mmCIF file of C-alpha atoms and ligand atoms in Angstrom:
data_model
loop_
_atom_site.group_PDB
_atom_site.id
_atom_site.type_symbol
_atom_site.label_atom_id
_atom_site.label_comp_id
_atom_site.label_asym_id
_atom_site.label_seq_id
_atom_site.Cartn_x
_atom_site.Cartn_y
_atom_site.Cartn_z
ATOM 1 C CA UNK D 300 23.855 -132.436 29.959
ATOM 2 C CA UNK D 301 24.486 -132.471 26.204
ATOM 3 C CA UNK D 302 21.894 -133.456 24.172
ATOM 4 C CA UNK D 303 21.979 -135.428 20.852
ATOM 5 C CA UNK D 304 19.767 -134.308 17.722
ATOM 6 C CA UNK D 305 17.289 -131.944 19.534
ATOM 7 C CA UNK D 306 16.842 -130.480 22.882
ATOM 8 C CA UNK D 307 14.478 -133.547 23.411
ATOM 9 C CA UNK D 308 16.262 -135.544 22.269
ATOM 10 C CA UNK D 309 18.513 -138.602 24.534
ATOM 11 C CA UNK D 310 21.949 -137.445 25.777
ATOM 12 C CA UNK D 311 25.348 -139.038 24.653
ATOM 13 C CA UNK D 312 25.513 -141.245 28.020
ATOM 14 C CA UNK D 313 22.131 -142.212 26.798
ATOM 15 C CA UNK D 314 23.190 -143.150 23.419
ATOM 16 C CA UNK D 315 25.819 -145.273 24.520
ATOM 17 C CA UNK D 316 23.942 -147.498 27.664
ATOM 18 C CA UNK D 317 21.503 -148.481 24.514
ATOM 19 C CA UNK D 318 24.472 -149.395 22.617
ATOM 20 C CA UNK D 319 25.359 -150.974 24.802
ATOM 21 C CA UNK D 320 22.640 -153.284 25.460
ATOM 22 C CA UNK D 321 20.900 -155.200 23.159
ATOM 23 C CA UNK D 322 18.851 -154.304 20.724
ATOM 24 C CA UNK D 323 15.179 -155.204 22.873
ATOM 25 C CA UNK D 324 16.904 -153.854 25.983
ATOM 26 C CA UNK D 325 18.525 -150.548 24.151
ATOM 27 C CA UNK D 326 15.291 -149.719 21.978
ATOM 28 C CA UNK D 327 13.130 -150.226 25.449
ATOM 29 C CA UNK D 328 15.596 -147.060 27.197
ATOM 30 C CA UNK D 329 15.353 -144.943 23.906
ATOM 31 C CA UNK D 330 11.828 -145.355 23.593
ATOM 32 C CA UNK D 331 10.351 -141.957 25.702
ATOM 33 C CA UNK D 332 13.280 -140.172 23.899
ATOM 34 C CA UNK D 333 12.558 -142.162 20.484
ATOM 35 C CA UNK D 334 10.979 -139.568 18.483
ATOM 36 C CA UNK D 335 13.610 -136.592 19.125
ATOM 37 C CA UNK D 336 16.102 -139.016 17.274
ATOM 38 C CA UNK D 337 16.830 -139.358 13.599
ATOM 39 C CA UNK D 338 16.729 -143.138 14.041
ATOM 40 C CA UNK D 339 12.528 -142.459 13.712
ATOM 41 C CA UNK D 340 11.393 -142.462 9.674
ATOM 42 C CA UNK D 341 10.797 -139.457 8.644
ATOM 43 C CA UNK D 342 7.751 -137.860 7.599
ATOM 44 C CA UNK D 343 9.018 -137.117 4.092
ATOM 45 C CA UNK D 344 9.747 -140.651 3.592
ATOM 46 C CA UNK D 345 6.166 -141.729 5.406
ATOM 47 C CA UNK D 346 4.318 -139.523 2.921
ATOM 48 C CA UNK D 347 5.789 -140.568 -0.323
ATOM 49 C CA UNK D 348 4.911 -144.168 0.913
ATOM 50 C CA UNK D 349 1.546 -143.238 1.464
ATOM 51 C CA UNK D 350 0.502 -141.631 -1.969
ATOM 52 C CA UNK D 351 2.786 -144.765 -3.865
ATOM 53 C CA UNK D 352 0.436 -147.457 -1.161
ATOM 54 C CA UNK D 353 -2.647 -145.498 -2.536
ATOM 55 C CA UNK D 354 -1.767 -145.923 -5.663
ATOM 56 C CA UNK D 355 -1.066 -149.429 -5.230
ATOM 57 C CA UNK D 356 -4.708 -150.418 -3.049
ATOM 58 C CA UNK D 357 -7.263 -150.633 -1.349
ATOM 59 C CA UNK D 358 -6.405 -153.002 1.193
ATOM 60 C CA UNK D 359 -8.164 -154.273 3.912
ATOM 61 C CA UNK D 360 -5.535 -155.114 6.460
ATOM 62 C CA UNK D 361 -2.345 -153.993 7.131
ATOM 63 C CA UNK D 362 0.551 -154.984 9.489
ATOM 64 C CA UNK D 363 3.873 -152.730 10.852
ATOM 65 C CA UNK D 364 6.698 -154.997 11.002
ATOM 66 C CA UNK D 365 9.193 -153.424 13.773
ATOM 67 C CA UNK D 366 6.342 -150.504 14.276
ATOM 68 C CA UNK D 367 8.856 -149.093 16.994
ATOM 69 C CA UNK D 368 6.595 -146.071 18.168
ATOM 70 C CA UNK D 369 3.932 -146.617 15.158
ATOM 71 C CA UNK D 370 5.476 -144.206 12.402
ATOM 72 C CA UNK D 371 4.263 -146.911 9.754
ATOM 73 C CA UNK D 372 0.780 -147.730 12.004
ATOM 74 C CA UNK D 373 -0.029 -144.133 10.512
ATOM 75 C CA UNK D 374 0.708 -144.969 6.850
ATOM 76 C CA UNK D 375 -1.711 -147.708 7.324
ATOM 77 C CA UNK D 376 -4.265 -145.949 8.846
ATOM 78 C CA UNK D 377 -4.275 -143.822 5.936
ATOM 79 C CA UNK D 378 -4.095 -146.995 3.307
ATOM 80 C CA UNK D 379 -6.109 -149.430 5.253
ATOM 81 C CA UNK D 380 -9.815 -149.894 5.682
ATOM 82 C CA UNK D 381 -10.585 -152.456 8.426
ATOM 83 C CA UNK D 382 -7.370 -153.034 10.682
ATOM 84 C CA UNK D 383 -3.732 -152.039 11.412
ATOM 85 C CA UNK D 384 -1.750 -153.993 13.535
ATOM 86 C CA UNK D 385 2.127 -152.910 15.343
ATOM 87 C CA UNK D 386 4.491 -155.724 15.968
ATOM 88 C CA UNK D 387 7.922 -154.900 17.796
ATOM 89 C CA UNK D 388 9.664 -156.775 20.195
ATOM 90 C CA UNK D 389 10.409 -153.994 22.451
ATOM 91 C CA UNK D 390 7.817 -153.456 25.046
ATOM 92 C CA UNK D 391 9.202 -149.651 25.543
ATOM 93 C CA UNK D 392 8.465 -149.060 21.917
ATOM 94 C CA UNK D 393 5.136 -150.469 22.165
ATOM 95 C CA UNK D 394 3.994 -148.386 25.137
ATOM 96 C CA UNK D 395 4.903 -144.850 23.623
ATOM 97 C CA UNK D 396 3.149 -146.079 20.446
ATOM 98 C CA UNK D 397 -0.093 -146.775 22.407
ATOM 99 C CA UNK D 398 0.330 -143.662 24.288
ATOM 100 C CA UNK D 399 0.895 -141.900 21.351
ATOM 101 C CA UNK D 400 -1.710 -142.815 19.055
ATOM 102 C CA UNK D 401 -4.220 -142.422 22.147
ATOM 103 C CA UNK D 402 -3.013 -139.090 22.076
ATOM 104 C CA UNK D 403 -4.406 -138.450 18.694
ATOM 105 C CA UNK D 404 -7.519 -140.238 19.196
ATOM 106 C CA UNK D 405 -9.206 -142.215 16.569
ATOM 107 C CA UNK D 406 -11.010 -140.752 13.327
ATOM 108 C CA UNK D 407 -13.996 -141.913 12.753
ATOM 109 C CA UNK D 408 -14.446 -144.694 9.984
ATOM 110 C CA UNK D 409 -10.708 -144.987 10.948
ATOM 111 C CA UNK D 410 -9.514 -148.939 10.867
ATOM 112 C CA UNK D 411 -9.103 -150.530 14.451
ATOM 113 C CA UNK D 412 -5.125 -150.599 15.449
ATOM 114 C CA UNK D 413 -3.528 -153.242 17.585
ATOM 115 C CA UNK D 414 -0.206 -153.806 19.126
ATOM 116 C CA UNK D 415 1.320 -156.956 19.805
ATOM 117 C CA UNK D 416 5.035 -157.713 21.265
ATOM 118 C CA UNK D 417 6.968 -160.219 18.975
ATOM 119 C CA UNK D 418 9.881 -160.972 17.600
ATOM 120 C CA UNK D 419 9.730 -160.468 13.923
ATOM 121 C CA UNK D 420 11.409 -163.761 13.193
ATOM 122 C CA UNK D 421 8.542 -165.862 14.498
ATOM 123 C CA UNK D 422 5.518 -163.930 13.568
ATOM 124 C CA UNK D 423 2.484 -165.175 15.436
ATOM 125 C CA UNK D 424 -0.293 -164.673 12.807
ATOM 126 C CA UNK D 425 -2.026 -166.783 10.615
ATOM 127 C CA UNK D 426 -1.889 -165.302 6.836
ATOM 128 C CA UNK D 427 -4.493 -162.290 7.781
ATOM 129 C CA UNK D 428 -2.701 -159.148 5.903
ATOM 130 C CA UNK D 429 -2.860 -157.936 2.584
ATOM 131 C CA UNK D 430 -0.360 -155.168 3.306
ATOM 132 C CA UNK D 431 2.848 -155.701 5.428
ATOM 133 C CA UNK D 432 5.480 -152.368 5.260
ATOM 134 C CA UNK D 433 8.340 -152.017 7.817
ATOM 135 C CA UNK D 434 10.699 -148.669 7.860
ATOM 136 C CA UNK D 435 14.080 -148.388 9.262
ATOM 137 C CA UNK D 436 14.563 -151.722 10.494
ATOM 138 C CA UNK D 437 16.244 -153.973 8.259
ATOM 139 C CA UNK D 438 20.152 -152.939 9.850
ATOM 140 C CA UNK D 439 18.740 -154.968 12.822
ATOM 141 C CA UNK D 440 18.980 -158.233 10.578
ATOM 142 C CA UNK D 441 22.124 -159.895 9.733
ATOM 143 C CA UNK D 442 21.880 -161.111 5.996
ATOM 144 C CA UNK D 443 21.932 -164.291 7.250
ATOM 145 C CA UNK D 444 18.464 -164.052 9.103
ATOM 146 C CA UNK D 445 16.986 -162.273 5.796
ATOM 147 C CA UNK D 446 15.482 -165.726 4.497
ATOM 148 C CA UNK D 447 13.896 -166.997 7.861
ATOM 149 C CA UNK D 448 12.538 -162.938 7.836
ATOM 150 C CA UNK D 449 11.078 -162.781 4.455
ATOM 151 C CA UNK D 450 9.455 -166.211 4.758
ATOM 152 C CA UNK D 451 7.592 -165.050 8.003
ATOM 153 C CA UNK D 452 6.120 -162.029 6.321
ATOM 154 C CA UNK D 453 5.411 -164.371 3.318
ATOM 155 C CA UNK D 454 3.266 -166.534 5.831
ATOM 156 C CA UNK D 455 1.776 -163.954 7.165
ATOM 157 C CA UNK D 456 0.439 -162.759 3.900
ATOM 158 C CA UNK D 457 -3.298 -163.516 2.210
ATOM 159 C CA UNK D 458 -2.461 -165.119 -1.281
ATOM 160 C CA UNK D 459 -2.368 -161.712 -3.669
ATOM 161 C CA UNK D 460 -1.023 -159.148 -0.423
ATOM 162 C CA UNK D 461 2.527 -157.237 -0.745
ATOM 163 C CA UNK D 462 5.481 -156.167 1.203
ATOM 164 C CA UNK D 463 6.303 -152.700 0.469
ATOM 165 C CA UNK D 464 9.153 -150.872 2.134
ATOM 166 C CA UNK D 465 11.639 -147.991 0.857
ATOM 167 C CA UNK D 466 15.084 -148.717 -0.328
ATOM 168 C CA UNK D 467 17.461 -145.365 -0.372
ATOM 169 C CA UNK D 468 20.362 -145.627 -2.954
ATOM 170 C CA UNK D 469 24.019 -146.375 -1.264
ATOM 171 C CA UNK D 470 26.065 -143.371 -1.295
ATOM 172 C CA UNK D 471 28.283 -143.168 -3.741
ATOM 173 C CA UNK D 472 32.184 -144.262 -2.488
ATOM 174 C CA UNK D 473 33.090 -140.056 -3.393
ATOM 175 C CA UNK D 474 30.500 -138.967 -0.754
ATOM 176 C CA UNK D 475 31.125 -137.953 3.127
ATOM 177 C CA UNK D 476 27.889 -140.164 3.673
ATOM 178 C CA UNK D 477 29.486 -143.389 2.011
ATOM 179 C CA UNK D 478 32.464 -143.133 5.021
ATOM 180 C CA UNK D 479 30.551 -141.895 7.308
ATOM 181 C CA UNK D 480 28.369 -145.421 7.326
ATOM 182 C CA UNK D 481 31.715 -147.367 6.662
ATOM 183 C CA UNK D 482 32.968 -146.142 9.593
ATOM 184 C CA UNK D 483 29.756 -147.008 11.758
ATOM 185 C CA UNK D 484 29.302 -150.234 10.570
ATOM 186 C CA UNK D 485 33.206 -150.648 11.341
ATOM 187 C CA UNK D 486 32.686 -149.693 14.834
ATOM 188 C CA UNK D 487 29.560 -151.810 15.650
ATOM 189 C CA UNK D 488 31.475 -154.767 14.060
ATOM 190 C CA UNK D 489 34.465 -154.077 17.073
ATOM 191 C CA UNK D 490 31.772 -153.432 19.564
ATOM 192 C CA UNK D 491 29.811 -157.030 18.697
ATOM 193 C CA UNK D 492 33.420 -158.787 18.533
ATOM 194 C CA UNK D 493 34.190 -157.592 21.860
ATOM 195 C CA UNK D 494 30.866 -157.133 24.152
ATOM 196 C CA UNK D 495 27.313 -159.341 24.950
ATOM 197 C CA UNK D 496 25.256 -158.817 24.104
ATOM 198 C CA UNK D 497 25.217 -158.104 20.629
ATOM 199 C CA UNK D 498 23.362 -155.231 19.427
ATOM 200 C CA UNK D 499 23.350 -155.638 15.454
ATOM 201 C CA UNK D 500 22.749 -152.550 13.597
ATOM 202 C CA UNK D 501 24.250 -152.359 9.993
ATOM 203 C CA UNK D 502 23.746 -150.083 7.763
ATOM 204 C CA UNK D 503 25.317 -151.589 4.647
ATOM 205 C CA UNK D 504 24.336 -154.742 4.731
ATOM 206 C CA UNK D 505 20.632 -154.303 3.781
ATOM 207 C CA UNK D 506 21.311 -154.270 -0.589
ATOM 208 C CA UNK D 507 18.888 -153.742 -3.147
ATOM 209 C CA UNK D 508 20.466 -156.971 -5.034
ATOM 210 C CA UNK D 509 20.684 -159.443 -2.095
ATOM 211 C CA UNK D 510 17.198 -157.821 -1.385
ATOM 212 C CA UNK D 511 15.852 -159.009 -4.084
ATOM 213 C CA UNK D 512 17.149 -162.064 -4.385
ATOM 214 C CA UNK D 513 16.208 -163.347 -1.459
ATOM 215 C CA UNK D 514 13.050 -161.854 -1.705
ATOM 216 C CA UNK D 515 12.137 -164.271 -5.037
ATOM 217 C CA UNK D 516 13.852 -167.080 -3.047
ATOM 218 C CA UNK D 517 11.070 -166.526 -0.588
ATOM 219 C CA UNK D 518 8.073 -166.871 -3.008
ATOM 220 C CA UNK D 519 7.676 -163.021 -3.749
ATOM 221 C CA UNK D 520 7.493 -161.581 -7.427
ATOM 222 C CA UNK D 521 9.433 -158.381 -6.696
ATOM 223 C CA UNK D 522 8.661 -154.956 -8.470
ATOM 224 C CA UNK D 523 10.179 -151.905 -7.769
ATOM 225 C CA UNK D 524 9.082 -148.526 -7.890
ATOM 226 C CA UNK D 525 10.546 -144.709 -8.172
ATOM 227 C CA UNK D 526 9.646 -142.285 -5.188
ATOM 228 C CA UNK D 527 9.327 -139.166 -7.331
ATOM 229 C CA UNK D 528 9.368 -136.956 -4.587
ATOM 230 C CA UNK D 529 13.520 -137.577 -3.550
ATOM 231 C CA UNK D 530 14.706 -136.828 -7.181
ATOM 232 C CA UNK D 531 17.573 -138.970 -8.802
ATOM 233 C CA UNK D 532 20.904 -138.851 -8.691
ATOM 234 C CA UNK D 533 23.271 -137.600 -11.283
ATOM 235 C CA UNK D 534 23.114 -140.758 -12.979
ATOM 236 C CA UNK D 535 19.595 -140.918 -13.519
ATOM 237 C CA UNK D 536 18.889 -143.623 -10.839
ATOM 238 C CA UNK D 537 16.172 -142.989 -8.336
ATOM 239 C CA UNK D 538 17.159 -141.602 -4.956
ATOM 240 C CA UNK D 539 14.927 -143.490 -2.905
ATOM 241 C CA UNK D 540 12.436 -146.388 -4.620
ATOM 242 C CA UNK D 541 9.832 -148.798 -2.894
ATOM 243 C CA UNK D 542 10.434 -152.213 -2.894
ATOM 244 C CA UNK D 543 6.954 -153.994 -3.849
ATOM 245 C CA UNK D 544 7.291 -157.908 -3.260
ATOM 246 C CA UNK D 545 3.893 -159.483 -4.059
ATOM 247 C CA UNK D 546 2.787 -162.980 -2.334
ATOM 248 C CA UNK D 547 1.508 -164.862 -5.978
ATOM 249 C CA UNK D 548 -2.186 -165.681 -5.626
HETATM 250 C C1 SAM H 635 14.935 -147.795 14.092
HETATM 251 S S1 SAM H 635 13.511 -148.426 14.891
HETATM 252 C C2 SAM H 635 12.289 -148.089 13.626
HETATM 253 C C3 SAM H 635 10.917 -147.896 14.219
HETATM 254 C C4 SAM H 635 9.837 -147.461 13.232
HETATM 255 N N1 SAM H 635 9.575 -148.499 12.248
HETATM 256 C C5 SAM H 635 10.193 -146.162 12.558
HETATM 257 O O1 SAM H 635 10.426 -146.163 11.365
HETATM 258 O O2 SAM H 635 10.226 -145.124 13.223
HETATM 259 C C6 SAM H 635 13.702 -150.168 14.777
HETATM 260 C C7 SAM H 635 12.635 -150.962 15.516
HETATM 261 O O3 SAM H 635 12.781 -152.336 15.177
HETATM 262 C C8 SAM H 635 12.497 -153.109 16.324
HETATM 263 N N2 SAM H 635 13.109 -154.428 16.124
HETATM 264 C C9 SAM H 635 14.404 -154.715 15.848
HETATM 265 N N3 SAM H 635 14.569 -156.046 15.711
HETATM 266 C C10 SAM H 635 13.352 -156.620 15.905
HETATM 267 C C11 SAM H 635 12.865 -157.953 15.887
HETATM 268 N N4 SAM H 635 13.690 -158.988 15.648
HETATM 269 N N5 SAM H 635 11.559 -158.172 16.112
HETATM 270 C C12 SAM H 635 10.712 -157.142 16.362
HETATM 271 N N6 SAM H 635 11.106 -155.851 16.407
HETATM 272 C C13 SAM H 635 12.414 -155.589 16.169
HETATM 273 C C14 SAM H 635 13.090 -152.303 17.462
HETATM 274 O O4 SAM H 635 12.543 -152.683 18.721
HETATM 275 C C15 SAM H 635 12.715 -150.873 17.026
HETATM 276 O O5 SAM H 635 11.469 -150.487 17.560
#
């Protein structure tokens, strides 16, 4: 059978049963296959967050939106000194993650990590974090749910925390990449008009200037800063930058 990305990695029949689910149902088949996909963040992108967090602490305690299988729980582990906690809604995700990071075992004077299975539209925490990130998630949110998402993570913040995640430029309209994700987005709109349950994954609708809009709308003051490590583009800009919205104290 034919696999996609690596030799690990999920065949095309695969693929297309999780897109055709929805998106709890489709991430819970992926999951043991997960991390052979290009859909996980990569560690490029996880260590450039790391050294711009660290440059941005300490922090006490630190929370994963959409964790999937814990590629951000290890950013925090690195960034955080009493507790990291995973929150997905997809109980495959969640058990790989645990696996995973029991795998690795813990370091010592390493924070304590926890998993818990929610929907990151009703977050069920009291305002315990001083550090909320989330990577590769935000296509799973119509712009229409960002408000009800921001103000969750808001709530869940200490007066004074953040919410830090990367933003890569758009391609440009001139680029393969640009019509590449037109054309994706195009197809998952025909698959959601014709086929339930929805699985919503856009990504173009996730824009630095809605962003961070509705990020101020929220309560945040929003900062943003350059990831040196990806370069800029020919016209100066940043290739990939981190999005820094701070709860006010
Ligand atoms: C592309 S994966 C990213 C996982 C991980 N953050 C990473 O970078 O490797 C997206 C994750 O978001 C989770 N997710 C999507 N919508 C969610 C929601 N409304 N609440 C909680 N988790 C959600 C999925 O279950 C999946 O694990």
């Amino acid at each position: 059978m034919t696999r996609m990305f690596s030799p690990e990695g999920p065949s095309l029949r695969e693929l297309a049963v999780q897109a055709l689910s929805s998106v709890e149902r489709g991430y819970d088949l992926l999951a043991p296959k997960f991390d052979h996909t290009p859909f996980r963040t990569p560690d490029s992108v996880l260590e450039a967050v790391t050294s711009a967090l660290d440059r941005n602490g300490p922090y006490d305690d630190g929370l994963d939106l959409c964790c999937g299988t814990g590629a951000g729980v290890d950013v925090l582990a690195e960034v955080c000194r009493r507790s990291v906690t995973g929150v997905d809604f997809s109980a495959g995700m969640l058990d790989i993650a645990v696996a995973r990071r029991r795998e690795r075992g813990g370091e010592a004077g390493a924070p304590r990590v926890d998993w818990v299975r929610a929907d990151a539209r009703a977050l069920p925490f009291a305002p315990a974090f001083d550090l909320v990130v989330s990577f590769g998630a935000f296509g799973h949110f119509l712009p229409a749910e960002l408000p009800g998402l921001f103000a969750q993570v808001h709530s869940v913040l200490r007066p004074g925390g953040i919410f830090a995640f990367p933003l890569v430029a758009p391609p440009r309209p001139v680029s393969v990449e640009y019509w590449m994700l037109l054309g994706f987005d195009a197809v998952m709109r025909v698959r959601n008009a014709v086929w339930r349950p929805p699985f919503v994954m856009y990504y173009r609708a996730f824009r630095l200037g809605e962003v961070r809009g509705e990020l101020a709308r929220a309560g945040f003051r929003v900062e943003l800063q350059v990831l040196p490590e990806f370069g800029r583009r020919r016209d100066g800009s940043p290739r990939v930058r981190m999005v820094v919205a701070r709860r006010p104290d």
